[in-house]
CSV table of C-alpha atoms in Angstrom, one decimal:
chain,number,residue,atom,x,y,z
A,206,GLY,CA,-1.4,5.2,14.5
A,207,ALA,CA,-0.4,1.4,14.8
A,208,VAL,CA,3.2,0.7,14.6
A,209,VAL,CA,4.5,-2.2,11.9
A,210,SER,CA,8.3,-2.9,11.8
A,211,GLN,CA,9.6,-4.4,8.5
A,212,HIS,CA,13.1,-5.6,8.9
A,213,PRO,CA,15.7,-5.5,7.2
A,214,SER,CA,15.2,-2.2,5.3
A,215,ARG,CA,17.9,-3.1,2.7
A,216,VAL,CA,19.6,-6.1,1.8
A,217,ILE,CA,22.2,-7.2,-0.9
A,218,CYS,CA,22.3,-10.6,-1.4
A,219,LYS,CA,24.1,-13.0,-4.1
A,220,SER,CA,22.2,-14.8,-6.6
A,221,GLY,CA,21.1,-18.5,-5.4
A,222,THR,CA,20.9,-17.4,-1.7
A,223,SER,CA,17.9,-16.8,0.3
A,224,VAL,CA,16.5,-13.9,2.2
A,225,LYS,CA,14.1,-13.5,4.9
A,226,ILE,CA,12.1,-10.4,5.7
A,227,GLU,CA,10.3,-9.9,9.1
A,228,CYS,CA,7.1,-8.0,9.5
A,229,ARG,CA,5.8,-7.2,12.9
A,230,SER,CA,2.9,-5.4,14.4
A,231,LEU,CA,4.5,-3.8,17.5
A,232,ASP,CA,1.3,-2.5,19.2
A,233,PHE,CA,-1.8,-4.5,17.9
A,234,GLN,CA,-2.4,-8.1,16.9
A,235,ALA,CA,-2.8,-8.7,13.2
A,236,THR,CA,-4.8,-11.7,12.1
A,237,THR,CA,-4.1,-10.7,8.5
A,238,MET,CA,-1.1,-9.5,6.8
A,239,PHE,CA,-0.3,-8.7,3.3
A,240,TRP,CA,3.0,-8.7,1.3
A,241,TYR,CA,3.5,-6.4,-1.9
A,242,ARG,CA,6.0,-5.9,-4.1
A,243,GLN,CA,6.9,-2.7,-5.8
A,244,PHE,CA,8.7,-2.2,-9.2
A,245,PRO,CA,10.1,1.3,-9.8
A,246,LYS,CA,7.4,3.8,-10.7
A,247,GLN,CA,4.9,1.2,-10.6
A,248,SER,CA,1.9,0.2,-8.1
A,249,LEU,CA,1.9,-1.8,-5.3
A,250,MET,CA,1.3,-5.5,-6.6
A,251,LEU,CA,-0.3,-7.8,-3.9
A,252,MET,CA,2.1,-11.0,-3.6
A,253,ALA,CA,0.1,-12.6,-1.2
A,254,THR,CA,-2.1,-12.8,2.1
A,255,SER,CA,-1.2,-14.3,5.1
A,256,ASN,CA,-3.4,-15.4,7.8
A,257,GLU,CA,-2.3,-16.3,11.5
A,258,GLY,CA,-2.1,-20.2,11.7
A,259,SER,CA,-2.8,-21.0,8.2
A,260,LYS,CA,-1.2,-21.2,4.8
A,261,ALA,CA,-0.9,-17.9,2.8
A,262,THR,CA,-3.1,-17.3,0.0
A,263,TYR,CA,-1.0,-16.4,-3.1
A,264,GLU,CA,-2.0,-14.2,-5.9
A,265,GLN,CA,-1.9,-15.3,-9.6
A,266,GLY,CA,1.4,-15.8,-11.1
A,267,VAL,CA,3.3,-15.6,-7.6
A,268,GLU,CA,5.5,-18.6,-7.1
A,269,LYS,CA,4.6,-19.9,-3.5
A,270,ASP,CA,7.9,-22.3,-3.5
A,271,LYS,CA,9.9,-19.1,-4.2
A,272,PHE,CA,8.3,-16.8,-2.0
A,273,LEU,CA,7.7,-18.6,1.2
A,274,ILE,CA,5.3,-16.8,4.0
A,275,ASN,CA,4.7,-17.9,7.5
A,276,HIS,CA,2.6,-16.1,9.8
A,277,ALA,CA,3.3,-18.3,13.1
A,278,SER,CA,1.8,-15.6,15.4
A,279,LEU,CA,-0.4,-12.6,15.6
A,280,THR,CA,2.4,-10.2,15.6
A,281,LEU,CA,4.8,-11.7,13.2
A,282,SER,CA,4.9,-12.8,9.4
A,283,THR,CA,7.9,-13.5,7.4
A,284,LEU,CA,8.8,-13.8,3.8
A,285,THR,CA,11.6,-15.5,2.4
A,286,VAL,CA,12.9,-15.1,-1.0
A,287,THR,CA,14.5,-18.5,-2.1
A,288,SER,CA,17.1,-18.8,-4.4
A,289,ALA,CA,17.0,-15.4,-5.2
A,290,HIS,CA,17.8,-13.9,-8.8
A,291,PRO,CA,18.7,-10.4,-9.9
A,292,GLU,CA,15.1,-10.3,-11.3
A,293,ASP,CA,13.9,-10.6,-7.8
A,294,SER,CA,15.3,-7.7,-7.0
A,295,SER,CA,12.5,-5.1,-5.8
A,296,PHE,CA,10.9,-2.9,-3.1
A,297,TYR,CA,9.0,-5.5,-0.7
A,298,ILE,CA,6.5,-4.0,1.5
A,299,CYS,CA,4.3,-5.7,4.4
A,300,SER,CA,1.0,-4.5,5.5
A,301,ALA,CA,-1.0,-5.5,8.7
A,302,ARG,CA,-4.7,-5.0,9.0
A,303,LEU,CA,-5.8,-3.5,12.4
A,304,ARG,CA,-9.3,-3.5,11.5
A,305,GLU,CA,-11.5,-3.5,8.2
A,306,THR,CA,-10.8,0.1,8.2
A,307,GLU,CA,-7.3,0.4,8.6
A,308,ALA,CA,-4.0,-1.4,7.1
A,309,PHE,CA,-0.6,-0.2,8.4
A,310,PHE,CA,2.4,-0.7,6.5
A,311,GLY,CA,6.0,-1.6,7.5
A,312,GLN,CA,8.8,0.5,6.0
A,313,GLY,CA,9.6,-1.7,3.3
A,314,THR,CA,12.4,-3.7,2.2
A,315,ARG,CA,14.7,-3.0,-0.7
A,316,LEU,CA,16.2,-6.4,-1.9
A,317,THR,CA,19.2,-6.2,-4.5
A,318,VAL,CA,20.4,-9.4,-5.7
A,319,VAL,CA,23.7,-9.4,-7.4
B,171,GLY,CA,-12.8,-6.5,-14.9
B,172,GLN,CA,-11.4,-4.3,-11.8
B,173,ASN,CA,-10.2,-0.8,-12.5
B,174,ILE,CA,-9.0,2.0,-10.5
B,175,ASP,CA,-8.3,5.1,-12.5
B,176,GLN,CA,-6.1,8.2,-11.2
B,177,PRO,CA,-4.1,10.8,-13.0
B,178,THR,CA,-0.6,10.2,-13.7
B,179,GLU,CA,1.1,13.2,-12.6
B,180,MET,CA,-0.2,16.6,-11.4
B,181,THR,CA,1.6,19.8,-10.7
B,182,ALA,CA,0.7,22.4,-8.3
B,183,THR,CA,2.2,25.7,-6.5
B,184,GLU,CA,3.2,25.7,-2.8
B,185,GLY,CA,0.5,27.2,-0.7
B,186,ALA,CA,-2.3,26.4,-3.4
B,187,ILE,CA,-5.0,23.6,-3.3
B,188,VAL,CA,-4.8,20.7,-5.5
B,189,GLN,CA,-7.5,17.8,-5.9
B,190,ILE,CA,-6.5,14.4,-7.0
B,191,ASN,CA,-9.3,12.1,-8.2
B,192,CYS,CA,-9.9,8.5,-8.5
B,193,THR,CA,-12.7,6.7,-10.4
B,194,TYR,CA,-13.2,2.9,-9.8
B,195,GLN,CA,-15.0,-0.1,-11.2
B,196,THR,CA,-15.0,-3.1,-8.6
B,197,SER,CA,-16.9,-6.0,-7.9
B,198,GLY,CA,-18.4,-4.7,-4.9
B,199,PHE,CA,-17.3,-2.0,-2.5
B,200,ASN,CA,-16.3,-1.9,1.1
B,201,GLY,CA,-14.3,1.2,1.5
B,202,LEU,CA,-11.9,3.3,-0.3
B,203,PHE,CA,-8.1,4.3,1.0
B,204,TRP,CA,-5.8,7.2,0.1
B,205,TYR,CA,-2.3,6.8,1.1
B,206,GLN,CA,0.8,9.0,0.6
B,207,GLN,CA,4.4,7.5,-0.6
B,208,HIS,CA,7.3,9.5,-0.6
B,209,ALA,CA,9.9,7.8,-3.4
B,210,GLY,CA,11.8,4.9,-1.9
B,211,GLU,CA,9.7,4.8,1.3
B,212,ALA,CA,6.3,2.7,2.1
B,213,PRO,CA,3.2,4.1,1.9
B,214,THR,CA,1.3,6.2,5.0
B,215,PHE,CA,-2.2,5.8,5.5
B,216,LEU,CA,-4.2,9.3,5.1
B,217,SER,CA,-7.7,8.3,5.0
B,218,TYR,CA,-10.5,5.8,4.8
B,219,ASN,CA,-14.3,6.3,3.3
B,220,VAL,CA,-16.8,3.7,3.4
B,221,LEU,CA,-19.9,6.4,3.2
B,222,ASP,CA,-20.7,9.2,1.0
B,223,GLY,CA,-19.5,12.4,1.8
B,224,LEU,CA,-16.4,14.6,2.9
B,225,GLU,CA,-13.8,13.6,5.7
B,226,GLU,CA,-11.7,16.4,6.9
B,227,LYS,CA,-8.3,15.8,8.3
B,228,GLY,CA,-6.3,18.8,8.8
B,229,ARG,CA,-5.0,20.0,5.5
B,230,PHE,CA,-6.4,17.0,3.8
B,231,SER,CA,-9.8,16.1,3.1
B,232,SER,CA,-11.0,12.9,1.1
B,233,PHE,CA,-14.6,12.7,-0.5
B,234,LEU,CA,-16.5,9.6,-1.8
B,235,SER,CA,-19.7,9.1,-4.1
B,236,ARG,CA,-20.3,5.3,-4.4
B,237,SER,CA,-23.1,5.9,-6.8
B,238,LYS,CA,-20.8,7.6,-9.0
B,239,GLY,CA,-17.7,5.4,-8.2
B,240,TYR,CA,-15.7,8.4,-7.4
B,241,SER,CA,-13.4,9.6,-4.8
B,242,TYR,CA,-10.9,12.5,-4.6
B,243,LEU,CA,-8.4,13.6,-2.2
B,244,LEU,CA,-8.1,17.3,-1.5
B,245,LEU,CA,-4.9,18.7,-0.4
B,246,LYS,CA,-5.0,22.4,0.9
B,247,GLU,CA,-2.1,25.0,1.7
B,248,LEU,CA,0.5,22.8,0.0
B,249,GLN,CA,4.1,22.4,1.4
B,250,MET,CA,7.1,21.2,-0.4
B,251,LYS,CA,6.8,18.0,1.5
B,252,ASP,CA,3.4,17.0,0.1
B,253,SER,CA,5.5,16.2,-3.1
B,254,ALA,CA,4.9,12.5,-3.2
B,255,SER,CA,2.6,9.8,-4.8
B,256,TYR,CA,-1.1,9.4,-3.6
B,257,LEU,CA,-2.4,6.0,-4.1
B,258,CYS,CA,-6.0,5.4,-4.2
B,259,ALA,CA,-7.3,1.7,-3.2
B,260,VAL,CA,-10.4,0.0,-2.9
B,261,VAL,CA,-11.6,-2.8,-0.9
B,262,ASP,CA,-13.7,-5.1,-3.2
B,263,SER,CA,-16.4,-7.6,-2.0
B,264,ASN,CA,-13.6,-10.3,-1.0
B,265,TYR,CA,-12.1,-7.6,1.2
B,266,GLN,CA,-9.1,-7.5,-1.2
B,267,LEU,CA,-7.6,-4.2,-1.9
B,268,ILE,CA,-7.4,-3.3,-5.7
B,269,TRP,CA,-4.7,-0.4,-6.3
B,270,GLY,CA,-4.7,2.5,-8.4
B,271,ALA,CA,-1.3,3.3,-9.9
B,272,GLY,CA,-0.7,6.2,-8.0
B,273,THR,CA,-0.7,9.9,-8.9
B,274,LYS,CA,2.6,11.7,-8.8
B,275,LEU,CA,2.3,15.0,-7.3
B,276,ILE,CA,4.9,17.7,-7.9
B,277,ILE,CA,4.9,20.9,-5.9
B,278,LYS,CA,6.8,24.2,-7.3
B,279,PRO,CA,7.6,27.0,-5.2
């Protein structure tokens, strides 16, 4: 299957700092990428849909100024958690759509804010 | 509202067969995904169904009935490594993915 690379896999940061997570589709072009958040023992929660060359569409309740999404190219989308707080600690997962029929996930990033 | 229902947890024996059901009520339907997720890892794509019927891929099969709003994932010849959560997700009329909460499958020797 197609490969989506997400980096870093784990990050620990201090409260108040910003963290950038990258999501790359390695062998295909993805016009649409999705960013999810997953709390322990819960389902994936869609945060935003990122379309190449345009502003991301955020789900209700997700602060766009806190979770900055940039989709500058057909193979790269980034999520920046700004002014991180301990409650932002979570598992963040990106997904890139190859066709309407398939979306491939990155490995996920476990963010811990101390 | 939109709703995806899956059992929270299931237990099965190594070598046996297990069926994980998923029922959905969504605004429109443009396909249904099944994903496998091991603890602490990202989900892995298993199958996609958009037409009624059974799709077989090795030990895993997925079935869809659009008229009943129902799908199941069938796992045969269970192995210990199949212990994971299985997520059902439906693509609605806006091509948004609606996720179920996942079914935790426990395999016992």
